[in-house]
Coordinates of C-alpha atoms in Angstrom, one line a residue:
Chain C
X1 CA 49.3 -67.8 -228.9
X2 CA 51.1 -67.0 -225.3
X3 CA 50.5 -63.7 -223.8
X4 CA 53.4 -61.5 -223.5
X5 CA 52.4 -59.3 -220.2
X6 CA 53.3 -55.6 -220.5
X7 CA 55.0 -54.9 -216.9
X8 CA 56.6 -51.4 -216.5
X9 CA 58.4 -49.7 -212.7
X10 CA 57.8 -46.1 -213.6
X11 CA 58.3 -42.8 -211.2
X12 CA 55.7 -40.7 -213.6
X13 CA 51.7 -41.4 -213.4
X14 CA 50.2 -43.8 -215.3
X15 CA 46.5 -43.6 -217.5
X16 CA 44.1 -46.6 -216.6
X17 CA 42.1 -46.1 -219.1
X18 CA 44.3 -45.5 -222.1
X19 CA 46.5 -49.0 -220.7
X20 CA 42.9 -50.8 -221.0
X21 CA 42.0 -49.5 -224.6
X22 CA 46.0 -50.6 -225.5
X23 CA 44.6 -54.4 -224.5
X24 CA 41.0 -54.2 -226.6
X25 CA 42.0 -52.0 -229.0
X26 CA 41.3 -53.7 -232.7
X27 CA 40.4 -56.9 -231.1
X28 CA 37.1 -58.9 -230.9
X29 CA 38.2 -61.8 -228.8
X30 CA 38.2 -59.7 -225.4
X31 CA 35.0 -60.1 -223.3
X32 CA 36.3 -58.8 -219.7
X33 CA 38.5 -56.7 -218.9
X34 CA 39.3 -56.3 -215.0
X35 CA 41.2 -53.4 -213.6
X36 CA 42.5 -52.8 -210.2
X37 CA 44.4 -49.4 -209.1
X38 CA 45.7 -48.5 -206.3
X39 CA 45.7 -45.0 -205.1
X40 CA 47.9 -43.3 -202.1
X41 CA 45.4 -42.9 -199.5
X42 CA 45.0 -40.8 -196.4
X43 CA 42.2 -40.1 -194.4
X44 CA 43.6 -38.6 -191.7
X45 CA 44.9 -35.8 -193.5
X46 CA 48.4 -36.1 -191.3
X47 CA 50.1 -37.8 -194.6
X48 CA 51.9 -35.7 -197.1
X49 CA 53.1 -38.4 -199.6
X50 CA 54.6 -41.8 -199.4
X51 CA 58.0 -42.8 -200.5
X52 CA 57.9 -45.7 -202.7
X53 CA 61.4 -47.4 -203.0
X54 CA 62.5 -50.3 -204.9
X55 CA 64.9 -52.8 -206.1
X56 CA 65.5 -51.7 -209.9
X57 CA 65.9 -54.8 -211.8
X58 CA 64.5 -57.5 -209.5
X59 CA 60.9 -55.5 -209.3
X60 CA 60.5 -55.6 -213.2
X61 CA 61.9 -59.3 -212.7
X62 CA 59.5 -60.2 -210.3
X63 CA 56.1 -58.6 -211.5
X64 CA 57.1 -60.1 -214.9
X65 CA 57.3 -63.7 -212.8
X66 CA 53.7 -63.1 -211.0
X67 CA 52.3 -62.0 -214.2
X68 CA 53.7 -65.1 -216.2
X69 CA 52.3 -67.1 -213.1
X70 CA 48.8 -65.2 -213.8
X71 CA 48.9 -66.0 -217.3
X72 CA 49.4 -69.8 -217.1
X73 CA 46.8 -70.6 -214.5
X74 CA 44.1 -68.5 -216.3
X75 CA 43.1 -68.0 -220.4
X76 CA 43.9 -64.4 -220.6
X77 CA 44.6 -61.9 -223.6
X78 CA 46.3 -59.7 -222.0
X79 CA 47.9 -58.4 -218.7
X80 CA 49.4 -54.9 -217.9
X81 CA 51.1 -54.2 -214.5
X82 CA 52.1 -50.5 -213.4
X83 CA 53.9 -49.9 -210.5
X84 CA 55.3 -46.6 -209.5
X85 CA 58.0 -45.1 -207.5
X86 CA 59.4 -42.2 -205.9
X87 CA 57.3 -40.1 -203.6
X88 CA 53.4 -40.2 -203.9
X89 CA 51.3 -37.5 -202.6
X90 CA 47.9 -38.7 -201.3
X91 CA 45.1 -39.1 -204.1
X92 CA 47.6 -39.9 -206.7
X93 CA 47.8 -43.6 -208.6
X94 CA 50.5 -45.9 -207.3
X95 CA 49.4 -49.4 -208.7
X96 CA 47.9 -50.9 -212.0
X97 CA 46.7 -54.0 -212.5
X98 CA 44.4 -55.0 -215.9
X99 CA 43.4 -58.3 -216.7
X100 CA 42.0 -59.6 -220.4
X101 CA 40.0 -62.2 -221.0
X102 CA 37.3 -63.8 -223.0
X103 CA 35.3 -64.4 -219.8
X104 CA 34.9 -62.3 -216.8
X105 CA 35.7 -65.0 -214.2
X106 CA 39.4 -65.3 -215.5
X107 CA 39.9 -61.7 -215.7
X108 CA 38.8 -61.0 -212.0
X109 CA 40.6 -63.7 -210.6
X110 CA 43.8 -62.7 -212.4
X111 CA 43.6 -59.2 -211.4
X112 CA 43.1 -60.5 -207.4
X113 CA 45.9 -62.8 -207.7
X114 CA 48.3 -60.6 -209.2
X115 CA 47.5 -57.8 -206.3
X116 CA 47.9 -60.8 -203.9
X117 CA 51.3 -61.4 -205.0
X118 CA 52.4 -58.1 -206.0
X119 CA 51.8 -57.0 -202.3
X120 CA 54.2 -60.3 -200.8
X121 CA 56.3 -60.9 -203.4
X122 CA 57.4 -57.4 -205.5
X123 CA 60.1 -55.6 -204.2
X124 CA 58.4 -52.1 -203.5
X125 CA 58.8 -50.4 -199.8
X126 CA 56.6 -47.9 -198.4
X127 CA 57.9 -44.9 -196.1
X128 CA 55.1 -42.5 -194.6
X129 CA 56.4 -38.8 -195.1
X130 CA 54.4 -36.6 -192.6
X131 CA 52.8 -32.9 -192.7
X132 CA 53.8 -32.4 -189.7
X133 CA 57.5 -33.2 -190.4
X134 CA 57.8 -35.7 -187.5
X135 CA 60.6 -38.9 -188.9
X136 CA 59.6 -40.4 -191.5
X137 CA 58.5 -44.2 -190.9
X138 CA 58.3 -47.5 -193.1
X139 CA 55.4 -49.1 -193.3
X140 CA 54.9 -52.4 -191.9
X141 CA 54.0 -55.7 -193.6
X142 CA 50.6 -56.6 -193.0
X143 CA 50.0 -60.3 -192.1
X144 CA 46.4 -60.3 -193.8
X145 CA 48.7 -59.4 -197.1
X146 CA 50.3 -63.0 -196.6
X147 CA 46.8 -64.5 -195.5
X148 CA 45.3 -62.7 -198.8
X149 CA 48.4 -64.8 -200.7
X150 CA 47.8 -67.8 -199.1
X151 CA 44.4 -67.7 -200.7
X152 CA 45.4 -69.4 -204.5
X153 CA 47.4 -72.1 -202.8
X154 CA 45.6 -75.5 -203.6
X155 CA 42.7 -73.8 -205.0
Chain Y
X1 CA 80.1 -60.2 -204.5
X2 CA 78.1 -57.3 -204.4
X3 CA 75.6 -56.7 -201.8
X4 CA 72.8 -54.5 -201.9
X5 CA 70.0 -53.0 -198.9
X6 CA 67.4 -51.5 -199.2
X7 CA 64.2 -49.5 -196.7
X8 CA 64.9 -49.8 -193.3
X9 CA 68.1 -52.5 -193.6
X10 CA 69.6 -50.2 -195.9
X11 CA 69.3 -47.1 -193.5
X12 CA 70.7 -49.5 -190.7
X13 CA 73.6 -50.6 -192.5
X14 CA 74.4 -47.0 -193.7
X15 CA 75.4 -47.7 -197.4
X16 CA 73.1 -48.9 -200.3
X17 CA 75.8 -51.0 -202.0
X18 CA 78.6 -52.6 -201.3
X19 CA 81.1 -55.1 -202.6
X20 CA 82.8 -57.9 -200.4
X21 CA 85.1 -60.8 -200.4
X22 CA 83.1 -63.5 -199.2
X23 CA 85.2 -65.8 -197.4
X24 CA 85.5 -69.9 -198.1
X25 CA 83.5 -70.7 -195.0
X26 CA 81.0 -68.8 -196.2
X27 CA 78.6 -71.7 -197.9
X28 CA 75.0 -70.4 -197.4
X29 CA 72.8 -67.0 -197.1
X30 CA 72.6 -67.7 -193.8
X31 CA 76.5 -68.2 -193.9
X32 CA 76.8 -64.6 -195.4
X33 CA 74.3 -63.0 -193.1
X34 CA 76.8 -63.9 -190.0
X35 CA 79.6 -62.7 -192.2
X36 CA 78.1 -59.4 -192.7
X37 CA 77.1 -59.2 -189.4
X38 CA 80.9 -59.4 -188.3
X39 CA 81.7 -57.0 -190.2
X40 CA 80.6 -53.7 -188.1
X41 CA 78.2 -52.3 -185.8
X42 CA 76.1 -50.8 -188.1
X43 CA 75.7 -54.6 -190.2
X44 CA 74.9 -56.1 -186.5
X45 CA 71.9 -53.8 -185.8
X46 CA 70.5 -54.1 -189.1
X47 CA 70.4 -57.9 -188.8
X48 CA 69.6 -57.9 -185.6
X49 CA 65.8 -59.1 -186.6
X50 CA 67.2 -61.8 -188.9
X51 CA 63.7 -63.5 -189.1
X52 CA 62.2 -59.8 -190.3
X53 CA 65.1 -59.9 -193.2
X54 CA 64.3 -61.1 -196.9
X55 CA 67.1 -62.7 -199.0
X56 CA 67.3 -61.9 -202.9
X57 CA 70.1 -63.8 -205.0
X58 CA 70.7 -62.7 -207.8
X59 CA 67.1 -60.9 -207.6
X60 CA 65.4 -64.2 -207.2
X61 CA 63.9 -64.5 -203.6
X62 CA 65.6 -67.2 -201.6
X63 CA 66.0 -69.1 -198.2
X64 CA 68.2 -68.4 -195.9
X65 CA 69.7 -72.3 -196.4
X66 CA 70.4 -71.9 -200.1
X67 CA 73.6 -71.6 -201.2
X68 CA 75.2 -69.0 -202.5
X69 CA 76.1 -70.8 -205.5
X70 CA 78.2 -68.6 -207.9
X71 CA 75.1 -65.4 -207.9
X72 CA 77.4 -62.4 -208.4
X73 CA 74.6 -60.3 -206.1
X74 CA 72.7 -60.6 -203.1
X75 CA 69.8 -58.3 -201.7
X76 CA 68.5 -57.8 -198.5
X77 CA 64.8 -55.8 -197.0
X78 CA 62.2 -56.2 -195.4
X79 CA 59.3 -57.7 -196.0
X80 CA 57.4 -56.2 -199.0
X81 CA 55.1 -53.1 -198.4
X82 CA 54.5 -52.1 -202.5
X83 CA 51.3 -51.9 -204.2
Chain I
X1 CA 28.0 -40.8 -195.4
X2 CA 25.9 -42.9 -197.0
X3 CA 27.3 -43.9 -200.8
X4 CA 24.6 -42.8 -203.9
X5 CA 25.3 -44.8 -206.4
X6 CA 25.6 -43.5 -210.0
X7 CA 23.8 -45.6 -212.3
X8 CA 23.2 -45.2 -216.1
X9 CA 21.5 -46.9 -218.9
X10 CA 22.5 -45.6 -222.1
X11 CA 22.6 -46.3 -225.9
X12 CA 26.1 -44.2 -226.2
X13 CA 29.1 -45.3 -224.8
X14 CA 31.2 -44.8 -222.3
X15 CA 34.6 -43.6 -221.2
X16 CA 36.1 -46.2 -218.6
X17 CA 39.2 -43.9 -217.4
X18 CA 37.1 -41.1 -217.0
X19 CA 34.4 -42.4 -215.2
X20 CA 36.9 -44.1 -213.0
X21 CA 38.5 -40.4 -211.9
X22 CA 34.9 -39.3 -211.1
X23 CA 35.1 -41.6 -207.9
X24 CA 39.0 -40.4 -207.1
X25 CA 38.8 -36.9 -208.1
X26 CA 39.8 -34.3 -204.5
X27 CA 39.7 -37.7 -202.7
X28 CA 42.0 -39.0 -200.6
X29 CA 40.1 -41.7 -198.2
X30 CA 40.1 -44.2 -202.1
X31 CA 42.8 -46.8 -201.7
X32 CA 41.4 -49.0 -204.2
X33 CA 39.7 -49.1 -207.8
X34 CA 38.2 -52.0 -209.4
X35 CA 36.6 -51.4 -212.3
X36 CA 35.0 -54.4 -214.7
X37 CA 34.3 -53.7 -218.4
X38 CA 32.2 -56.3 -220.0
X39 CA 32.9 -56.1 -224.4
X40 CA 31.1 -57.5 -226.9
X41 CA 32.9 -60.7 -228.2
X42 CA 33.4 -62.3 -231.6
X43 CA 35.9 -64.8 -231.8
X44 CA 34.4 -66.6 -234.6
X45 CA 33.8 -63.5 -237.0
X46 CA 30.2 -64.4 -237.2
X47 CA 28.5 -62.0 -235.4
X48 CA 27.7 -58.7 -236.6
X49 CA 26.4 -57.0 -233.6
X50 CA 24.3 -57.9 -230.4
X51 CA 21.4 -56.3 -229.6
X52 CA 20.4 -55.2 -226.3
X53 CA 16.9 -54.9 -225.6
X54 CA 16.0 -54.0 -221.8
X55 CA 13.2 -52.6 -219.8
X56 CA 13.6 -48.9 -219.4
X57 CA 12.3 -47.9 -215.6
X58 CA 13.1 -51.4 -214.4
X59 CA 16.6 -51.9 -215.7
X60 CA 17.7 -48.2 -213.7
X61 CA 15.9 -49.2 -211.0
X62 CA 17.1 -53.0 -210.4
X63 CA 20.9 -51.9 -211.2
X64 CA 20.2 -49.4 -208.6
X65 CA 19.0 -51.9 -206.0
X66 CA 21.8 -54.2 -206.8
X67 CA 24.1 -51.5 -206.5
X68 CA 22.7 -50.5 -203.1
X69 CA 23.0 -54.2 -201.3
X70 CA 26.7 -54.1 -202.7
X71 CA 26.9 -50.5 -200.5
X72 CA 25.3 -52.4 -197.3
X73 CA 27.6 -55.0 -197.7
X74 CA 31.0 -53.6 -198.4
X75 CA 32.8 -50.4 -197.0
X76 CA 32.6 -48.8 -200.2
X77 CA 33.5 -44.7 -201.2
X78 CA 31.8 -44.8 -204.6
X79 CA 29.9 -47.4 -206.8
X80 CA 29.3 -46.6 -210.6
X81 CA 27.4 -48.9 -212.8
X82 CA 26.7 -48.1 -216.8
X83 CA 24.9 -50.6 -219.4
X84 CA 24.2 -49.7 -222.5
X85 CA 21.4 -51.2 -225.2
X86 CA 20.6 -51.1 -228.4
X87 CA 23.0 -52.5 -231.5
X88 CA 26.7 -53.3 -230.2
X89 CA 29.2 -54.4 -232.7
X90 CA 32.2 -56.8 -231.7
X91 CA 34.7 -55.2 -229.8
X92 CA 32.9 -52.1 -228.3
X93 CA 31.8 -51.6 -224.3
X94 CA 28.7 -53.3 -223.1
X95 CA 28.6 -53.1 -219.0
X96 CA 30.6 -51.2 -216.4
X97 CA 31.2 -51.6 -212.9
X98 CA 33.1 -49.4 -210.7
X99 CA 34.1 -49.9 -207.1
X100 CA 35.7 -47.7 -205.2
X101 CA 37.3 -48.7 -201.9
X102 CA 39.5 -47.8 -199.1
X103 CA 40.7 -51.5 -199.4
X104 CA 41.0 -53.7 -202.2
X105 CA 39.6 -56.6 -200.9
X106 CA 36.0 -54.7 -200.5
X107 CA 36.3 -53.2 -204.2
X108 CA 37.2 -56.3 -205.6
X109 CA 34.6 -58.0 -204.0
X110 CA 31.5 -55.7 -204.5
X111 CA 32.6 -55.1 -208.4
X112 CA 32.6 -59.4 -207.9
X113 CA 29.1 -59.1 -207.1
X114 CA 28.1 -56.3 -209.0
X115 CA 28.6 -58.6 -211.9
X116 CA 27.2 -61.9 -210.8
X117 CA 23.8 -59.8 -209.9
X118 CA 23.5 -57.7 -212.8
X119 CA 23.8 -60.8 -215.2
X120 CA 20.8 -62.8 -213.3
X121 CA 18.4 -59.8 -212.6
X122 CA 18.8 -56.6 -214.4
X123 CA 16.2 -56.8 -217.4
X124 CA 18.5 -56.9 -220.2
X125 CA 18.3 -59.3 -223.0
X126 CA 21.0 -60.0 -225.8
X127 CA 19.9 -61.2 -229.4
X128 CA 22.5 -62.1 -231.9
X129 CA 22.7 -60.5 -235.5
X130 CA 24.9 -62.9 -237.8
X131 CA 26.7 -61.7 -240.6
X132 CA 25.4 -63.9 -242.9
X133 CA 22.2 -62.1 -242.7
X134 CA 20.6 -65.7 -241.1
X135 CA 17.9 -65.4 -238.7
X136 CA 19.1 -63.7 -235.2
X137 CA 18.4 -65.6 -232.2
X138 CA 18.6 -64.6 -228.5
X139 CA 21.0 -65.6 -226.3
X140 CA 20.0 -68.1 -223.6
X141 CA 20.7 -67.8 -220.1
X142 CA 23.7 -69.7 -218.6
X143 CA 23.4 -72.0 -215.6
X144 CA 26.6 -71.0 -214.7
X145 CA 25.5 -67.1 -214.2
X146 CA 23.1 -68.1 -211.5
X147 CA 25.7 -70.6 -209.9
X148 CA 28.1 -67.2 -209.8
X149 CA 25.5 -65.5 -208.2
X150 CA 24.5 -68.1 -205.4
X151 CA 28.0 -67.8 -203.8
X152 CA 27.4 -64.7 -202.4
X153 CA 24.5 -66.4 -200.3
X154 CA 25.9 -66.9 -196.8
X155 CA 29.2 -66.1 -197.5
Chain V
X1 CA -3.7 -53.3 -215.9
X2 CA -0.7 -52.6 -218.2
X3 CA 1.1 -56.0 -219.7
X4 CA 4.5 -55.7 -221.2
X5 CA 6.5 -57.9 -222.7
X6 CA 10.2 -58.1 -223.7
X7 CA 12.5 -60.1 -225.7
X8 CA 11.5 -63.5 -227.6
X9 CA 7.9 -63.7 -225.2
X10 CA 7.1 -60.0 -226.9
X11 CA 7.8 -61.0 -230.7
X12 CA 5.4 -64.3 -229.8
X13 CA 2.6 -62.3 -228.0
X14 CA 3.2 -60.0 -231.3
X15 CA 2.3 -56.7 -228.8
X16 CA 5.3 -54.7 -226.9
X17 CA 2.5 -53.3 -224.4
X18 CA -1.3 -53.6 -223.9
X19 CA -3.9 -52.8 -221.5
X20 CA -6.5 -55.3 -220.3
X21 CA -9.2 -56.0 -217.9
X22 CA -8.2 -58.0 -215.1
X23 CA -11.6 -60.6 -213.9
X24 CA -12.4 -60.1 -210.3
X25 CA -10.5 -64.2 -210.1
X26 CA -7.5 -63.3 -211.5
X27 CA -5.6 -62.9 -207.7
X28 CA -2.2 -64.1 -208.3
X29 CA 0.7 -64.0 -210.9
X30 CA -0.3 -67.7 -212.1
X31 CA -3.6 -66.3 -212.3
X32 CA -3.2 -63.5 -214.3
X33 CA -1.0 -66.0 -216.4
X34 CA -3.5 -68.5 -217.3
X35 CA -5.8 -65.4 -218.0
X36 CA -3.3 -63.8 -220.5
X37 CA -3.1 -67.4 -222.7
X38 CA -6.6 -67.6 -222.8
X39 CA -6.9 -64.0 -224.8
X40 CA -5.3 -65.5 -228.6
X41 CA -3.1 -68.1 -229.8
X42 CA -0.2 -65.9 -229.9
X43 CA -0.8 -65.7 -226.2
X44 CA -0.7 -69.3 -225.5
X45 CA 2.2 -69.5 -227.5
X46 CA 4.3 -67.3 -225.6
X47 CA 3.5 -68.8 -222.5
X48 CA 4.3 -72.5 -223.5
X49 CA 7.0 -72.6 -221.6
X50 CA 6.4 -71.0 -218.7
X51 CA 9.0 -71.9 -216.4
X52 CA 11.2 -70.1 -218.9
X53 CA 9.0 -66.7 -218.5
X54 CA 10.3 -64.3 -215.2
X55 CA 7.7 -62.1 -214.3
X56 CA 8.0 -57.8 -212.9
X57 CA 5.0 -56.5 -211.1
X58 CA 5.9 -52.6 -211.2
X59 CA 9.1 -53.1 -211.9
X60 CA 10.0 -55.1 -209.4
X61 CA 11.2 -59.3 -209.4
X62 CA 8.0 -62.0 -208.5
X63 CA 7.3 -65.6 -208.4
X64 CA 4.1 -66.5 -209.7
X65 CA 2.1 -67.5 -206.4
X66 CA 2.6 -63.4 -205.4
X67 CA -0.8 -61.4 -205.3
X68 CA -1.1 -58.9 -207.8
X69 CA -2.2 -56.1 -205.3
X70 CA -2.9 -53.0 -206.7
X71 CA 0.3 -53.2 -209.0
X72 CA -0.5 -51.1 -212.5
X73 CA 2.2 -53.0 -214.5
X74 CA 2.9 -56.6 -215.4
X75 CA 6.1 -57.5 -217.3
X76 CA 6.6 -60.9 -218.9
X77 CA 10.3 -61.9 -220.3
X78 CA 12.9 -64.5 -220.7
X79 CA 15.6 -65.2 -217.9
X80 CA 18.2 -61.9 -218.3
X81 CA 20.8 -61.7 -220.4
X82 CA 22.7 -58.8 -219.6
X83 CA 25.7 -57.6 -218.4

């Protein structure tokens, strides 16, 4: 049976542990479940959210893509992507990632490689709001967020 | 064809949509990028880094030496900063 | 700050989601969450529950000093490990990991670990009640669980 | 000293937990080993294999060539099966 992921672009919060009891839930064939979430982060205390915009369409599009990518290279049960947008205070959820599987190796890998992709290939853009009401700026693409995609090539 | 910017290209441009006639000569994304560039000030600075620009067609990432085919839309951003 | 580590062994279960907010909640220096739930599995609709025997002292104290190398190793905020024992039907919670990160490539990797560890030395052991009421038998080790655990050796 | 065992080398010994008298020879994990299959059959059996058997001197992972010390606790079990 192919696994149909569930990928949703949502401004409101999302509940990690209810989307992980919505992939076990009356099942028996589930023996790892991986979760990954992302949370807005500041330790500097100078942040007062981030501005997550994105490309309506294309960003469900393209997380459905990585996700169907995930799923063919690995025997999942199921796979649930959150991402959401809008503005973000810090401490807040802004990424969900839950892989299924019978064994734990699939499910970890999955979760990783979705990340991996989601960062390079989803069509999300930060911009850093500050407390102190200096311009806001966008943040800039890492090059370890390539390196990290680079990773599942030939492997 | 409708054209569409977003983060930083879209502040440069100054519009988040728009829809153009793209001319005959116009055969490629490249092709389209100097097109929109000719076509103000604001469309020159934001292409200004071409290499730090992403091409969506159709909302299917692309190079900039595919053709525009018959895609009804095409995206430009910067490189990805989400989850 | 040096991380404690919250570590449980329990006969109850246990609340993913919630134990997951412990590590987030008033925190704004967690970028990443990676949490592993391990279920008991029953594809075959033979089994009627495992049962999971450990060695009370030991099995806190070896989780614990698993959990501690993973803090050495990786610039972790919080790490929470729960197992459970006693009689576990299909489908319910076994084992969780939780790490919590600035990065994700740390939480992923010390929740990685965590696993690989805990499966070759905390002193847990599975035995298999069938449903037809046949004679339950332990579960043997897996080669493959002590393979997973050498490749964090000079890596 | 206090001997426990856990898993399928407890339901051969037949005992969760006992209490013996270690002999002034007994130095080493091997030794106490070869002392513990000599006490019944049941014994013996459970240690047939004995490369299977991991051994915990107060609660804490040995090989079988370590010295007993002063530990107060010897566990005898099967490789783990958790997680």
């Amino acid at each position: 049976m192919t696994v149909t992921p569930l990928v949703r672009v949502q401004a409101e919060d999302f509940d990690a542990g209810q989307e992980a009891q919505e992939l076990t839930r009356n099942r028996k064939d589930v023996g790892a479940l991986v979760s990954f979430v992302g949370l807005c982060r500041d330790e500097a205390g100078t942040l007062s959210a981030l501005e997550l915009e994105h490309y309506p369409g294309m960003a469900e599009a393209e997380l459905t893509r990585i996700a169907n990518q995930a799923i063919d290279r690995w025997p999942l049960t199921g796979l649930t992507v959150v991402h959401r947008f809008g503005k973000i205070p810090p401490g807040e959820n802004i990424v969900l990632v839950i892989a299924a599987s019978a064994h734990r190796r699939a499910a970890f890998e999955a979760a990783d490689f979705l990340m991996d992709f989601l960062k390079t290939r989803a069509p999300f853009w930060k911009k850093e709001h500050l407390v102190s009401g200096e311009e806001s700026t966008w943040v800039e693409a890492k090059s370890g967020d390539d390196d990290d995609a680079a990773r599942w090539v030939n492997t | 064809m409708n054209i569409r910017y977003f983060a930083w290209v879209r502040e440069r441009v100054g519009v988040e949509e728009e829809t153009i006639d793209v001319p005959g000569n116009v055969k490629t994304v490249a092709d389209l990028i100097a097109h929109l560039k000719s076509l103000s000030e604001n469309h020159a600075a934001a292409f200004e880094e071409e290499d730090a620009i992403r091409v969506a067609l159709d909302q299917l990432h692309v190079e900039p030496d595919v053709s525009l085919g018959d895609a009804r839309e095409a995206a430009f951003f910067p490189p990805m900063t989400g989850g």
